[in-house]
Tab-separated table of C-alpha atoms in Angstrom:
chain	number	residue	atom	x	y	z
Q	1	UNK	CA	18.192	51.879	-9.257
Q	2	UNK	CA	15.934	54.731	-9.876
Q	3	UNK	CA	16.760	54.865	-13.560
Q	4	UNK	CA	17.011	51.009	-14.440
Q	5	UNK	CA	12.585	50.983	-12.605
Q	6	UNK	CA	11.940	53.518	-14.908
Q	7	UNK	CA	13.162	52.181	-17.984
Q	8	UNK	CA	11.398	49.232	-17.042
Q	9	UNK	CA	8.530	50.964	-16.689
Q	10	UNK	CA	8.716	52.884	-20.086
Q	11	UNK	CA	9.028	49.485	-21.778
Q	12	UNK	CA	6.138	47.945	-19.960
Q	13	UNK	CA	4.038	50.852	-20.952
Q	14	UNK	CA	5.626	50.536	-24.840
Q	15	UNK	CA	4.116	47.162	-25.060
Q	16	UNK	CA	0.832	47.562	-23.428
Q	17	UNK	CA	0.378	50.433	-26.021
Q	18	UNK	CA	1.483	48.074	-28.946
Q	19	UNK	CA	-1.058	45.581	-27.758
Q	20	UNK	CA	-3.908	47.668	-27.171
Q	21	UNK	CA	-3.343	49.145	-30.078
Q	22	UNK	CA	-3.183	45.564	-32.252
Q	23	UNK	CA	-6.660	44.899	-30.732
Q	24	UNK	CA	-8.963	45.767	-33.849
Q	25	UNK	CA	-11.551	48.765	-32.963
Q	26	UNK	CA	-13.925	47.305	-34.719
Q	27	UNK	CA	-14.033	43.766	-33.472
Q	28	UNK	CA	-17.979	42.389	-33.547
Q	29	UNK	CA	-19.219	41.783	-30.531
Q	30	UNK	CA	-19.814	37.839	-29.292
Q	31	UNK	CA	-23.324	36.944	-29.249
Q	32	UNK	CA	-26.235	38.768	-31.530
Q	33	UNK	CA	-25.861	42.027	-33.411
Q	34	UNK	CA	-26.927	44.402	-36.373
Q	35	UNK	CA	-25.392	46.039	-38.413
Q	36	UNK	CA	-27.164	48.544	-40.959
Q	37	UNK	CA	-28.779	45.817	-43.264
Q	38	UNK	CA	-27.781	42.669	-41.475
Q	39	UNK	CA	-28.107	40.289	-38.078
Q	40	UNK	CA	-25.696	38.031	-37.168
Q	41	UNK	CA	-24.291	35.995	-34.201
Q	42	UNK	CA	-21.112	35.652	-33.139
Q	43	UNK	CA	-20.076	32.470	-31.366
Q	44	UNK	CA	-16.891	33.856	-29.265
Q	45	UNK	CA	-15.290	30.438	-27.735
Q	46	UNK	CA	-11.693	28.474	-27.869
Q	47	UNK	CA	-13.135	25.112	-27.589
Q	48	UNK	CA	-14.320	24.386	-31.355
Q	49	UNK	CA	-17.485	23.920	-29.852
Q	50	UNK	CA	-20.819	24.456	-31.822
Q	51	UNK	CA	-24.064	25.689	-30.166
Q	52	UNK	CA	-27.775	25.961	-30.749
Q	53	UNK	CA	-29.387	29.383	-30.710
Q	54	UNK	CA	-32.908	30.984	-30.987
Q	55	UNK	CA	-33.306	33.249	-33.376
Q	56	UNK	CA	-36.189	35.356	-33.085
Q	57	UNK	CA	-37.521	36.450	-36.396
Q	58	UNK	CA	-40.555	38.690	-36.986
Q	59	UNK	CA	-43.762	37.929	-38.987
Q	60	UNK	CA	-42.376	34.298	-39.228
Q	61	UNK	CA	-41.943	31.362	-36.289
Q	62	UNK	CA	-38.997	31.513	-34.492
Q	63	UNK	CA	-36.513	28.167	-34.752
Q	64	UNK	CA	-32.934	27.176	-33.823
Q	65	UNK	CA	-29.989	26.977	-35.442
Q	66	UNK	CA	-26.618	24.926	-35.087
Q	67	UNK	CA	-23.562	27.717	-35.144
Q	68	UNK	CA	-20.119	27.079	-35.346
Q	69	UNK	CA	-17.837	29.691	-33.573
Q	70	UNK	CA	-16.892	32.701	-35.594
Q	71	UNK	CA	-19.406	34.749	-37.401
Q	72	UNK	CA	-22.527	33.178	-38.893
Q	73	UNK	CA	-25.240	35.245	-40.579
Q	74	UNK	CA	-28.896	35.071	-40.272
Q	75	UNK	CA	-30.619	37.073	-42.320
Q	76	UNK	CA	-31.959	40.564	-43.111
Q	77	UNK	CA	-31.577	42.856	-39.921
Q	78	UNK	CA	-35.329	44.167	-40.495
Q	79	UNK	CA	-36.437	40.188	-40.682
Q	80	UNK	CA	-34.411	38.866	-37.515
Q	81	UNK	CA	-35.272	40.568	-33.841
Q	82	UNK	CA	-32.878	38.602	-32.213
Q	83	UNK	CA	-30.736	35.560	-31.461
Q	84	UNK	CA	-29.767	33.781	-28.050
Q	85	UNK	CA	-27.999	30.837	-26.599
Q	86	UNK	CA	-30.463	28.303	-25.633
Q	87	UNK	CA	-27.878	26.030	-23.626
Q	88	UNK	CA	-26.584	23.650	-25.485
Q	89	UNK	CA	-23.822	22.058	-27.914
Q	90	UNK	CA	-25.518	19.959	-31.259
């Protein structure tokens, strides 16, 4: 009984190690980032659903913006300070 646990436990471990490892490293992060030269936000949802954000930009007014999920850019990282969810759908 021994023997049939642990090969059930090797083959548990087997797949958690093929799905952690098919989990891209460099995945962008939901929400607002950088990278070198650009901002962006990333609307991280299941639903389809499209939201309004802030986006903080310096030197210039702020305004909002419709996103749709998935990746949407916004402009020059040294132009854009930021981004946020303001609470709801358009």
């Amino acid at each position: 009984m021994t023997g049939a646990l642990g090969s059930a436990a090797l083959v548990l471990t087997s797949l958690g190690a093929v799905t952690a490892a098919a989990v891209p490293a460099t995945a962008d992060p939901c929400g607002f980032y950088e990278t070198g030269s650009d901002a962006f936000y990333n609307h991280c949802t299941s639903d389809g659903s499209r939201v309004v954000i802030r986006v903080e930009v310096a030197w210039a007014p702020d305004y909002e913006r419709c996103v749709a999920p998935g990746k949407t850019w916004l402009g020059p990282a040294d132009k854009i300070q930021g981004a946020y969810y303001v609470g709801r759908t358009c």
